[in-house]
Amino acid sequence: MNVRGQHFRTIWPKAGDERVVQLIDQRFLPHRFVVEDVTTAAEMATAIRDMHVRGAGLIGAAAGYGMYLAVVKGTDLAAAAELLKAMRPTAVNLAWAVDRQIRALSQAVTPEEKILIARTTATEIADEDAEHCRLIGLHGLELIQQIAARKQGRRVNVLTHCNAGWLAFVDHGSATAPIYAAHDEGLAVHVWVDETRPRNQGSKLTAWELGEHGVAHTIIADNTGGHLMQRGEVDLVIVGTDRTTYTGDVANKIGTYLKALAAKDNDVPFYVALPSSSFDWTMRDGLAEIPIEERGAEEVKHADGWADGREVEVRVTPESSAAANYGFDVTPRRLVTGLITERGICEANEESILALFPERVVGRRGDTPVAGLQSCA
Ligand code: MRU
């Protein structure tokens, strides 16, 4: 997507020096646009843990490049894999990308082959992520077109939570891809952007990228969505996901579940957009099985922003109060209208998901695989 008219991805090998990976350091947005050079798997692990990069697809791509850097530097691959995987628990793309590198690298014999395979695999992961998001945009566009036709040209109001935009992926985004596609088609689309405390991925990142692309949007406090839905001000909710079970339970940024409840109560369609790399083909019960990241209390107790030409951070709570910081929640499949994937839109249930991805065998730890399906890597 474009930043000040120039095309950027969120992560890329440095031109002229392929031993370096460059990424947009999101900690400074929307105030400053900073590109970071990463040269080792350990630095990439830090970038993931400390959220220089974040969002399911980008975490996966970063892990793919992290494994590439481990190969380039001759780092022990098992140790690098373990380190990278341990950085954030909820986004399934992280382990998925590391395991894909490990599988690909098992074919290499010489050090030169290893570097070539690791670079090719990292590039494939990144390119696939961008392409899948582009396709999600085309499928999701149909939903927005249908609503626009019903509203006879009046603007379509989409509500989104957190940042499942291009900054959360390599390009295009998942939840935002249909919005960009609709905007580019000339449809009148407006986005309600949940601020998404405590880290404000909505008010900082989603608002910034929508603004850069010229999409009309309004930032709202996190608790506003239900009120807007009651007033008929939301036509559609589209969110992303960090991990969705093959049965359709959706883990996403904390607060998503409350939006899904409000949407159900107000008959507002609630869609989840995801590339297939965000499905967990081993988990059946999202509430019981998806690991939920807990982060430091200081993120809740503090707020940061821009004042007098610099970043500032302030405490907004009593110093001695305890704070809890759950990063994600799980929206049960019964609250999800549909899943927008690179292969099309399906219902949030096992049958419908596996009809789109028939090559998948599901189940684990003794679960019975779905009859007639072939195993796939
Ligand atoms: O903690 P983050 O910022 O890495 O959280 C991930 C997210 O951005 C959201 O949960 C998003 O909606 C889904 S990831 C595309």
mmCIF file of C-alpha atoms and ligand atoms in Angstrom:
data_model
loop_
_atom_site.group_PDB
_atom_site.id
_atom_site.type_symbol
_atom_site.label_atom_id
_atom_site.label_comp_id
_atom_site.label_asym_id
_atom_site.label_seq_id
_atom_site.Cartn_x
_atom_site.Cartn_y
_atom_site.Cartn_z
ATOM 1 C CA MET A 1 0.000 0.000 0.000
ATOM 2 C CA ASN A 2 1.020 3.589 -0.348
ATOM 3 C CA VAL A 3 2.726 5.846 2.175
ATOM 4 C CA ARG A 4 2.871 9.427 0.939
ATOM 5 C CA GLY A 5 2.374 8.066 -2.560
ATOM 6 C CA GLN A 6 5.204 5.514 -2.363
ATOM 7 C CA HIS A 7 4.464 1.786 -2.348
ATOM 8 C CA PHE A 8 5.540 -0.061 0.777
ATOM 9 C CA ARG A 9 5.212 -3.542 2.146
ATOM 10 C CA THR A 10 5.600 -4.011 5.897
ATOM 11 C CA ILE A 11 8.718 -6.189 5.590
ATOM 12 C CA TRP A 12 11.275 -6.787 2.827
ATOM 13 C CA PRO A 13 14.887 -7.846 2.214
ATOM 14 C CA LYS A 14 17.142 -4.775 2.024
ATOM 15 C CA ALA A 15 17.982 -3.791 -1.539
ATOM 16 C CA GLY A 16 21.683 -4.368 -2.123
ATOM 17 C CA ASP A 17 22.270 -6.322 1.099
ATOM 18 C CA GLU A 18 20.208 -9.459 1.450
ATOM 19 C CA ARG A 19 21.732 -10.261 4.859
ATOM 20 C CA VAL A 20 19.500 -7.508 6.229
ATOM 21 C CA VAL A 21 15.712 -7.503 6.510
ATOM 22 C CA GLN A 22 13.922 -4.185 6.773
ATOM 23 C CA LEU A 23 10.571 -3.583 8.406
ATOM 24 C CA ILE A 24 8.286 -0.704 9.297
ATOM 25 C CA ASP A 25 8.667 -0.222 13.056
ATOM 26 C CA GLN A 26 5.032 0.256 14.030
ATOM 27 C CA ARG A 27 5.751 1.505 17.541
ATOM 28 C CA PHE A 28 6.247 4.993 16.176
ATOM 29 C CA LEU A 29 3.151 5.271 13.987
ATOM 30 C CA PRO A 30 1.213 7.439 13.333
ATOM 31 C CA HIS A 31 3.693 10.067 14.532
ATOM 32 C CA ARG A 32 6.861 8.918 12.805
ATOM 33 C CA PHE A 33 7.560 6.558 9.911
ATOM 34 C CA VAL A 34 10.575 4.502 10.974
ATOM 35 C CA VAL A 35 12.234 1.663 9.056
ATOM 36 C CA GLU A 36 14.292 -0.775 11.127
ATOM 37 C CA ASP A 37 17.175 -2.957 9.931
ATOM 38 C CA VAL A 38 17.103 -6.483 11.384
ATOM 39 C CA THR A 39 20.150 -8.723 10.997
ATOM 40 C CA THR A 40 19.682 -11.723 13.313
ATOM 41 C CA ALA A 41 16.951 -14.143 14.375
ATOM 42 C CA ALA A 42 17.295 -12.818 17.939
ATOM 43 C CA GLU A 43 16.657 -9.247 16.757
ATOM 44 C CA MET A 44 13.634 -10.471 14.811
ATOM 45 C CA ALA A 45 12.366 -12.259 17.929
ATOM 46 C CA THR A 46 12.642 -8.985 19.855
ATOM 47 C CA ALA A 47 10.836 -7.125 17.059
ATOM 48 C CA ILE A 48 7.973 -9.627 17.327
ATOM 49 C CA ARG A 49 7.841 -9.705 21.138
ATOM 50 C CA ASP A 50 8.027 -5.927 21.548
ATOM 51 C CA MET A 51 5.593 -5.325 18.704
ATOM 52 C CA HIS A 52 7.770 -3.427 16.256
ATOM 53 C CA VAL A 53 5.827 -5.768 13.986
ATOM 54 C CA ARG A 54 2.452 -7.167 14.965
ATOM 55 C CA GLY A 55 -0.682 -8.634 13.448
ATOM 56 C CA ALA A 56 -1.030 -12.305 12.540
ATOM 57 C CA GLY A 57 0.132 -12.284 8.917
ATOM 58 C CA LEU A 58 3.085 -9.983 9.538
ATOM 59 C CA ILE A 59 4.181 -11.965 12.591
ATOM 60 C CA GLY A 60 4.242 -15.036 10.310
ATOM 61 C CA ALA A 61 6.227 -13.248 7.601
ATOM 62 C CA ALA A 62 8.644 -11.865 10.206
ATOM 63 C CA ALA A 63 9.175 -15.353 11.606
ATOM 64 C CA GLY A 64 9.874 -16.636 8.073
ATOM 65 C CA TYR A 65 12.521 -13.936 7.588
ATOM 66 C CA GLY A 66 13.820 -14.554 11.123
ATOM 67 C CA MET A 67 14.560 -18.167 10.191
ATOM 68 C CA TYR A 68 16.252 -16.943 7.001
ATOM 69 C CA LEU A 69 18.511 -14.671 9.072
ATOM 70 C CA ALA A 70 19.309 -17.610 11.370
ATOM 71 C CA VAL A 71 20.512 -19.563 8.331
ATOM 72 C CA VAL A 72 22.530 -16.611 6.996
ATOM 73 C CA LYS A 73 24.247 -16.151 10.387
ATOM 74 C CA GLY A 74 24.789 -19.879 10.965
ATOM 75 C CA THR A 75 22.627 -19.788 14.116
ATOM 76 C CA ASP A 76 21.408 -23.115 15.508
ATOM 77 C CA LEU A 77 18.097 -23.572 13.694
ATOM 78 C CA ALA A 78 16.282 -25.511 16.400
ATOM 79 C CA ALA A 79 17.174 -22.816 18.942
ATOM 80 C CA ALA A 80 16.107 -20.014 16.579
ATOM 81 C CA ALA A 81 12.825 -21.798 15.882
ATOM 82 C CA GLU A 82 12.129 -22.257 19.570
ATOM 83 C CA LEU A 83 12.986 -18.637 20.351
ATOM 84 C CA LEU A 84 10.812 -17.196 17.585
ATOM 85 C CA LYS A 85 7.844 -19.416 18.418
ATOM 86 C CA ALA A 86 7.957 -18.415 22.082
ATOM 87 C CA MET A 87 7.573 -14.693 21.385
ATOM 88 C CA ARG A 88 3.782 -14.457 21.075
ATOM 89 C CA PRO A 89 1.338 -17.280 21.760
ATOM 90 C CA THR A 90 -1.965 -16.400 20.117
ATOM 91 C CA ALA A 91 -1.243 -15.768 16.420
ATOM 92 C CA VAL A 92 -0.982 -19.204 14.834
ATOM 93 C CA ASN A 93 0.898 -17.782 11.823
ATOM 94 C CA LEU A 94 4.053 -17.587 13.923
ATOM 95 C CA ALA A 95 4.485 -21.338 14.462
ATOM 96 C CA TRP A 96 3.062 -22.032 11.000
ATOM 97 C CA ALA A 97 5.799 -19.972 9.309
ATOM 98 C CA VAL A 98 8.640 -21.363 11.447
ATOM 99 C CA ASP A 99 7.499 -24.942 10.792
ATOM 100 C CA ARG A 100 7.248 -24.226 7.062
ATOM 101 C CA GLN A 101 10.875 -23.046 7.064
ATOM 102 C CA ILE A 102 12.008 -26.103 9.050
ATOM 103 C CA ARG A 103 10.241 -28.445 6.593
ATOM 104 C CA ALA A 104 11.724 -26.643 3.573
ATOM 105 C CA LEU A 105 15.232 -26.563 5.090
ATOM 106 C CA SER A 106 15.182 -30.306 5.752
ATOM 107 C CA GLN A 107 15.670 -30.700 1.967
ATOM 108 C CA ALA A 108 18.922 -28.677 1.923
ATOM 109 C CA VAL A 109 22.384 -30.262 2.125
ATOM 110 C CA THR A 110 25.009 -27.549 1.583
ATOM 111 C CA PRO A 111 25.143 -24.162 3.383
ATOM 112 C CA GLU A 112 24.519 -22.439 0.034
ATOM 113 C CA GLU A 113 21.409 -24.548 -0.529
ATOM 114 C CA LYS A 114 20.201 -23.696 2.965
ATOM 115 C CA ILE A 115 20.489 -19.965 2.344
ATOM 116 C CA LEU A 116 18.762 -20.239 -1.016
ATOM 117 C CA ILE A 117 15.898 -22.348 0.349
ATOM 118 C CA ALA A 118 15.426 -20.175 3.447
ATOM 119 C CA ARG A 119 15.343 -17.008 1.335
ATOM 120 C CA THR A 120 12.940 -18.541 -1.172
ATOM 121 C CA THR A 121 10.637 -19.807 1.579
ATOM 122 C CA ALA A 122 10.599 -16.460 3.415
ATOM 123 C CA THR A 123 9.768 -14.721 0.131
ATOM 124 C CA GLU A 124 7.023 -17.249 -0.623
ATOM 125 C CA ILE A 125 5.448 -16.755 2.808
ATOM 126 C CA ALA A 126 5.454 -12.978 2.336
ATOM 127 C CA ASP A 127 4.214 -13.063 -1.269
ATOM 128 C CA GLU A 128 1.475 -15.553 -0.449
ATOM 129 C CA ASP A 129 0.309 -13.419 2.467
ATOM 130 C CA ALA A 130 0.015 -10.364 0.217
ATOM 131 C CA GLU A 131 -1.749 -12.304 -2.542
ATOM 132 C CA HIS A 132 -4.191 -13.988 -0.160
ATOM 133 C CA CYS A 133 -5.105 -10.627 1.331
ATOM 134 C CA ARG A 134 -5.646 -9.202 -2.146
ATOM 135 C CA LEU A 135 -8.059 -12.037 -2.912
ATOM 136 C CA ILE A 136 -9.842 -11.543 0.435
ATOM 137 C CA GLY A 137 -10.407 -7.985 -0.727
ATOM 138 C CA LEU A 138 -12.085 -9.135 -3.923
ATOM 139 C CA HIS A 139 -14.371 -11.603 -2.136
ATOM 140 C CA GLY A 140 -15.261 -9.151 0.610
ATOM 141 C CA LEU A 141 -15.943 -6.439 -1.944
ATOM 142 C CA GLU A 142 -19.041 -8.362 -3.038
ATOM 143 C CA LEU A 143 -20.520 -7.992 0.457
ATOM 144 C CA ILE A 144 -19.983 -4.235 0.406
ATOM 145 C CA GLN A 145 -21.367 -3.983 -3.134
ATOM 146 C CA GLN A 146 -24.560 -5.784 -2.058
ATOM 147 C CA ILE A 147 -25.069 -3.412 0.873
ATOM 148 C CA ALA A 148 -24.290 -0.376 -1.317
ATOM 149 C CA ALA A 149 -26.906 -1.517 -3.840
ATOM 150 C CA ARG A 150 -29.471 -1.904 -1.058
ATOM 151 C CA LYS A 151 -28.645 1.547 0.296
ATOM 152 C CA GLN A 152 -28.930 3.070 -3.165
ATOM 153 C CA GLY A 153 -25.662 4.937 -3.043
ATOM 154 C CA ARG A 154 -25.785 6.086 0.587
ATOM 155 C CA ARG A 155 -22.472 5.403 2.295
ATOM 156 C CA VAL A 156 -21.778 1.943 3.658
ATOM 157 C CA ASN A 157 -20.630 2.027 7.282
ATOM 158 C CA VAL A 158 -18.180 -0.685 8.266
ATOM 159 C CA LEU A 159 -16.996 -1.122 11.846
ATOM 160 C CA THR A 160 -13.616 -2.703 12.530
ATOM 161 C CA HIS A 161 -11.661 -3.485 15.662
ATOM 162 C CA CYS A 162 -7.906 -3.320 16.197
ATOM 163 C CA ASN A 163 -5.710 -3.291 13.100
ATOM 164 C CA ALA A 164 -6.225 -6.056 10.607
ATOM 165 C CA GLY A 165 -5.032 -3.705 7.899
ATOM 166 C CA TRP A 166 -2.012 -3.878 5.635
ATOM 167 C CA LEU A 167 0.214 -3.083 8.611
ATOM 168 C CA ALA A 168 -0.887 -6.363 10.204
ATOM 169 C CA PHE A 169 0.070 -8.315 7.079
ATOM 170 C CA VAL A 170 2.593 -7.906 4.294
ATOM 171 C CA ASP A 171 0.213 -5.865 2.146
ATOM 172 C CA HIS A 172 -3.533 -5.108 1.660
ATOM 173 C CA GLY A 173 -4.665 -6.393 5.087
ATOM 174 C CA SER A 174 -7.472 -8.831 5.817
ATOM 175 C CA ALA A 175 -10.370 -6.854 7.325
ATOM 176 C CA THR A 176 -9.399 -3.701 5.446
ATOM 177 C CA ALA A 177 -8.832 -5.353 2.058
ATOM 178 C CA PRO A 178 -12.568 -5.334 1.114
ATOM 179 C CA ILE A 179 -12.760 -1.722 2.290
ATOM 180 C CA TYR A 180 -9.822 -0.650 0.107
ATOM 181 C CA ALA A 181 -11.284 -2.611 -2.803
ATOM 182 C CA ALA A 182 -14.669 -0.877 -2.354
ATOM 183 C CA HIS A 183 -13.050 2.549 -2.035
ATOM 184 C CA ASP A 184 -10.969 1.924 -5.170
ATOM 185 C CA GLU A 185 -14.190 0.916 -7.010
ATOM 186 C CA GLY A 186 -15.639 4.314 -6.169
ATOM 187 C CA LEU A 187 -18.151 3.072 -3.593
ATOM 188 C CA ALA A 188 -18.978 5.417 -0.718
ATOM 189 C CA VAL A 189 -17.573 3.594 2.268
ATOM 190 C CA HIS A 190 -16.916 4.898 5.765
ATOM 191 C CA VAL A 191 -15.185 3.052 8.591
ATOM 192 C CA TRP A 192 -15.866 3.223 12.321
ATOM 193 C CA VAL A 193 -12.451 2.566 13.849
ATOM 194 C CA ASP A 194 -12.437 1.156 17.392
ATOM 195 C CA GLU A 195 -9.522 2.771 19.210
ATOM 196 C CA THR A 196 -8.564 -0.635 20.691
ATOM 197 C CA ARG A 197 -7.089 0.010 24.094
ATOM 198 C CA PRO A 198 -4.626 -0.580 25.568
ATOM 199 C CA ARG A 199 -2.205 -0.299 22.635
ATOM 200 C CA ASN A 200 -4.558 1.634 20.381
ATOM 201 C CA GLN A 201 -3.895 -0.304 17.189
ATOM 202 C CA GLY A 202 -7.171 1.133 15.858
ATOM 203 C CA SER A 203 -6.677 4.820 16.585
ATOM 204 C CA LYS A 204 -2.972 4.706 15.751
ATOM 205 C CA LEU A 205 -2.574 2.201 12.926
ATOM 206 C CA THR A 206 -5.931 1.569 11.255
ATOM 207 C CA ALA A 207 -6.751 5.269 11.237
ATOM 208 C CA TRP A 208 -3.314 6.088 9.822
ATOM 209 C CA GLU A 209 -3.457 3.587 6.997
ATOM 210 C CA LEU A 210 -7.052 4.421 6.061
ATOM 211 C CA GLY A 211 -6.076 8.084 6.015
ATOM 212 C CA GLU A 212 -3.030 7.415 3.810
ATOM 213 C CA HIS A 213 -5.358 5.670 1.348
ATOM 214 C CA GLY A 214 -8.000 8.396 1.503
ATOM 215 C CA VAL A 215 -10.745 6.250 3.064
ATOM 216 C CA ALA A 216 -13.327 8.140 5.164
ATOM 217 C CA HIS A 217 -13.172 7.016 8.780
ATOM 218 C CA THR A 218 -14.074 8.030 12.326
ATOM 219 C CA ILE A 219 -12.246 6.862 15.440
ATOM 220 C CA ILE A 220 -14.537 5.791 18.269
ATOM 221 C CA ALA A 221 -13.904 4.819 21.868
ATOM 222 C CA ASP A 222 -14.026 1.073 22.278
ATOM 223 C CA ASN A 223 -17.417 1.015 23.960
ATOM 224 C CA THR A 224 -19.247 2.940 21.239
ATOM 225 C CA GLY A 225 -20.008 0.204 18.712
ATOM 226 C CA GLY A 226 -23.138 -1.168 20.406
ATOM 227 C CA HIS A 227 -24.698 2.294 20.554
ATOM 228 C CA LEU A 228 -24.007 2.884 16.856
ATOM 229 C CA MET A 229 -25.492 -0.472 15.945
ATOM 230 C CA GLN A 230 -28.675 0.283 17.892
ATOM 231 C CA ARG A 231 -29.012 3.484 15.862
ATOM 232 C CA GLY A 232 -28.575 1.710 12.527
ATOM 233 C CA GLU A 233 -25.204 3.367 11.936
ATOM 234 C CA VAL A 234 -23.300 0.142 11.252
ATOM 235 C CA ASP A 235 -24.045 -1.902 8.123
ATOM 236 C CA LEU A 236 -21.323 -4.461 8.524
ATOM 237 C CA VAL A 237 -18.602 -5.484 10.959
ATOM 238 C CA ILE A 238 -15.360 -6.885 9.537
ATOM 239 C CA VAL A 239 -12.550 -7.905 11.869
ATOM 240 C CA GLY A 240 -9.394 -9.953 11.508
ATOM 241 C CA THR A 241 -8.232 -12.907 13.539
ATOM 242 C CA ASP A 242 -5.044 -14.188 15.076
ATOM 243 C CA ARG A 243 -6.209 -17.794 15.115
ATOM 244 C CA THR A 244 -9.457 -19.416 13.991
ATOM 245 C CA THR A 245 -10.231 -23.048 14.713
ATOM 246 C CA TYR A 246 -11.279 -25.347 11.888
ATOM 247 C CA THR A 247 -14.701 -25.274 13.524
ATOM 248 C CA GLY A 248 -14.985 -21.488 13.205
ATOM 249 C CA ASP A 249 -14.183 -20.104 16.680
ATOM 250 C CA VAL A 250 -12.319 -16.826 16.277
ATOM 251 C CA ALA A 251 -9.536 -15.431 18.475
ATOM 252 C CA ASN A 252 -8.993 -11.739 17.881
ATOM 253 C CA LYS A 253 -7.963 -8.618 19.773
ATOM 254 C CA ILE A 254 -9.606 -8.250 23.170
ATOM 255 C CA GLY A 255 -13.046 -6.685 22.815
ATOM 256 C CA THR A 256 -13.976 -8.415 19.583
ATOM 257 C CA TYR A 257 -16.399 -10.726 21.395
ATOM 258 C CA LEU A 258 -18.378 -7.781 22.757
ATOM 259 C CA LYS A 259 -18.724 -6.367 19.234
ATOM 260 C CA ALA A 260 -19.974 -9.733 18.005
ATOM 261 C CA LEU A 261 -22.576 -9.864 20.787
ATOM 262 C CA ALA A 262 -23.793 -6.375 19.953
ATOM 263 C CA ALA A 263 -23.886 -7.225 16.243
ATOM 264 C CA LYS A 264 -25.974 -10.334 16.916
ATOM 265 C CA ASP A 265 -28.414 -8.367 19.050
ATOM 266 C CA ASN A 266 -28.838 -5.777 16.302
ATOM 267 C CA ASP A 267 -28.871 -8.071 13.248
ATOM 268 C CA VAL A 268 -25.657 -6.542 11.924
ATOM 269 C CA PRO A 269 -23.605 -8.995 9.828
ATOM 270 C CA PHE A 270 -20.341 -9.866 11.584
ATOM 271 C CA TYR A 271 -17.595 -11.128 9.252
ATOM 272 C CA VAL A 272 -14.062 -12.284 9.980
ATOM 273 C CA ALA A 273 -11.452 -11.911 7.228
ATOM 274 C CA LEU A 274 -8.483 -14.264 7.252
ATOM 275 C CA PRO A 275 -5.896 -15.891 5.033
ATOM 276 C CA SER A 276 -5.767 -19.680 5.446
ATOM 277 C CA SER A 277 -2.487 -19.314 7.369
ATOM 278 C CA SER A 278 -4.587 -18.076 10.317
ATOM 279 C CA PHE A 279 -6.653 -21.271 10.555
ATOM 280 C CA ASP A 280 -5.566 -23.707 13.220
ATOM 281 C CA TRP A 281 -6.299 -27.108 11.695
ATOM 282 C CA THR A 282 -5.632 -28.852 15.008
ATOM 283 C CA MET A 283 -7.987 -27.003 17.324
ATOM 284 C CA ARG A 284 -11.660 -27.794 17.652
ATOM 285 C CA ASP A 285 -12.728 -25.726 20.673
ATOM 286 C CA GLY A 286 -11.472 -22.149 20.579
ATOM 287 C CA LEU A 287 -12.537 -21.213 24.099
ATOM 288 C CA ALA A 288 -10.841 -24.191 25.660
ATOM 289 C CA GLU A 289 -7.773 -24.457 23.465
ATOM 290 C CA ILE A 290 -6.565 -21.143 22.023
ATOM 291 C CA PRO A 291 -3.757 -19.691 24.178
ATOM 292 C CA ILE A 292 -4.550 -16.111 25.160
ATOM 293 C CA GLU A 293 -1.576 -13.788 25.515
ATOM 294 C CA GLU A 294 -1.377 -11.793 28.744
ATOM 295 C CA ARG A 295 0.767 -8.696 28.515
ATOM 296 C CA GLY A 296 2.225 -6.299 31.073
ATOM 297 C CA ALA A 297 -0.046 -4.212 33.321
ATOM 298 C CA GLU A 298 1.843 -1.049 32.347
ATOM 299 C CA GLU A 299 0.152 -1.074 28.921
ATOM 300 C CA VAL A 300 -3.209 -0.625 30.678
ATOM 301 C CA LYS A 301 -1.973 1.810 33.277
ATOM 302 C CA HIS A 302 -0.268 4.091 30.784
ATOM 303 C CA ALA A 303 -1.178 5.903 27.587
ATOM 304 C CA ASP A 304 1.223 7.382 25.087
ATOM 305 C CA GLY A 305 0.977 10.005 22.391
ATOM 306 C CA TRP A 306 2.611 12.979 20.761
ATOM 307 C CA ALA A 307 3.164 16.340 22.407
ATOM 308 C CA ASP A 308 5.508 19.218 21.718
ATOM 309 C CA GLY A 309 7.149 17.368 18.844
ATOM 310 C CA ARG A 310 7.984 14.182 20.727
ATOM 311 C CA GLU A 311 6.498 10.929 22.016
ATOM 312 C CA VAL A 312 5.303 11.105 25.594
ATOM 313 C CA GLU A 313 3.918 8.488 27.952
ATOM 314 C CA VAL A 314 1.734 9.184 30.974
ATOM 315 C CA ARG A 315 0.169 7.073 33.703
ATOM 316 C CA VAL A 316 -3.647 7.282 33.632
ATOM 317 C CA THR A 317 -4.445 5.167 36.708
ATOM 318 C CA PRO A 318 -3.683 5.316 40.411
ATOM 319 C CA GLU A 319 -0.111 4.149 40.809
ATOM 320 C CA SER A 320 -0.960 1.354 43.209
ATOM 321 C CA SER A 321 -3.972 -0.126 41.367
ATOM 322 C CA ALA A 322 -3.520 -3.539 39.840
ATOM 323 C CA ALA A 323 -4.302 -3.939 36.135
ATOM 324 C CA ALA A 324 -4.921 -7.009 33.983
ATOM 325 C CA ASN A 325 -4.036 -7.093 30.304
ATOM 326 C CA TYR A 326 -5.549 -9.915 28.275
ATOM 327 C CA GLY A 327 -4.520 -9.461 24.644
ATOM 328 C CA PHE A 328 -7.246 -11.470 22.910
ATOM 329 C CA ASP A 329 -10.661 -13.027 23.333
ATOM 330 C CA VAL A 330 -12.518 -15.783 21.544
ATOM 331 C CA THR A 331 -15.727 -15.150 19.627
ATOM 332 C CA PRO A 332 -17.723 -18.370 19.381
ATOM 333 C CA ARG A 333 -18.694 -19.443 15.877
ATOM 334 C CA ARG A 334 -22.430 -18.959 16.580
ATOM 335 C CA LEU A 335 -21.841 -15.182 16.586
ATOM 336 C CA VAL A 336 -19.941 -15.111 13.274
ATOM 337 C CA THR A 337 -21.926 -14.533 10.070
ATOM 338 C CA GLY A 338 -19.121 -15.680 7.794
ATOM 339 C CA LEU A 339 -15.406 -16.008 7.115
ATOM 340 C CA ILE A 340 -13.825 -14.175 4.186
ATOM 341 C CA THR A 341 -10.838 -16.178 2.937
ATOM 342 C CA GLU A 342 -8.655 -16.143 -0.153
ATOM 343 C CA ARG A 343 -10.814 -18.916 -1.613
ATOM 344 C CA GLY A 344 -14.139 -17.221 -0.982
ATOM 345 C CA ILE A 345 -16.635 -16.723 1.827
ATOM 346 C CA CYS A 346 -17.812 -19.587 4.012
ATOM 347 C CA GLU A 347 -19.851 -20.057 7.140
ATOM 348 C CA ALA A 348 -18.057 -20.335 10.460
ATOM 349 C CA ASN A 349 -18.489 -24.046 10.899
ATOM 350 C CA GLU A 350 -16.421 -27.160 10.231
ATOM 351 C CA GLU A 351 -18.397 -28.371 7.245
ATOM 352 C CA SER A 352 -18.335 -25.073 5.406
ATOM 353 C CA ILE A 353 -14.650 -24.366 6.192
ATOM 354 C CA LEU A 354 -13.538 -27.812 5.043
ATOM 355 C CA ALA A 355 -15.622 -27.497 1.882
ATOM 356 C CA LEU A 356 -13.362 -24.542 0.973
ATOM 357 C CA PHE A 357 -10.182 -26.285 2.120
ATOM 358 C CA PRO A 358 -10.849 -29.956 1.312
ATOM 359 C CA GLU A 359 -7.154 -30.865 1.310
ATOM 360 C CA ARG A 360 -6.957 -30.392 5.067
ATOM 361 C CA VAL A 361 -7.074 -33.241 7.496
ATOM 362 C CA VAL A 362 -8.207 -31.954 10.845
ATOM 363 C CA GLY A 363 -7.962 -33.254 14.362
ATOM 364 C CA ARG A 364 -5.105 -34.032 16.708
ATOM 365 C CA ARG A 365 -4.115 -36.086 19.687
ATOM 366 C CA GLY A 366 -6.263 -39.016 18.612
ATOM 367 C CA ASP A 367 -9.156 -37.088 17.065
ATOM 368 C CA THR A 368 -10.578 -38.936 14.114
ATOM 369 C CA PRO A 369 -9.547 -37.298 10.837
ATOM 370 C CA VAL A 370 -12.402 -36.230 8.582
ATOM 371 C CA ALA A 371 -13.196 -39.155 6.336
ATOM 372 C CA GLY A 372 -11.993 -39.013 2.750
ATOM 373 C CA LEU A 373 -9.640 -36.053 3.134
ATOM 374 C CA GLN A 374 -5.976 -36.205 2.241
ATOM 375 C CA SER A 375 -3.214 -35.235 4.605
ATOM 376 C CA CYS A 376 -1.333 -32.090 3.719
ATOM 377 C CA ALA A 377 1.786 -30.454 5.052
HETATM 378 O O1 MRU B 1 -1.515 -7.655 19.429
HETATM 379 P P1 MRU B 1 -1.539 -7.473 17.941
HETATM 380 O O2 MRU B 1 -1.568 -6.063 17.496
HETATM 381 O O3 MRU B 1 -0.508 -8.312 17.233
HETATM 382 O O4 MRU B 1 -2.937 -8.112 17.628
HETATM 383 C C1 MRU B 1 -3.220 -8.651 16.459
HETATM 384 C C2 MRU B 1 -4.163 -7.827 15.748
HETATM 385 O O5 MRU B 1 -3.758 -6.881 15.123
HETATM 386 C C3 MRU B 1 -5.563 -8.093 15.805
HETATM 387 O O6 MRU B 1 -5.994 -8.996 16.717
HETATM 388 C C4 MRU B 1 -6.096 -8.240 14.421
HETATM 389 O O7 MRU B 1 -7.392 -7.864 14.460
HETATM 390 C C5 MRU B 1 -5.955 -9.602 13.843
HETATM 391 S S1 MRU B 1 -4.388 -9.936 13.264
HETATM 392 C C6 MRU B 1 -4.590 -9.618 11.602
#
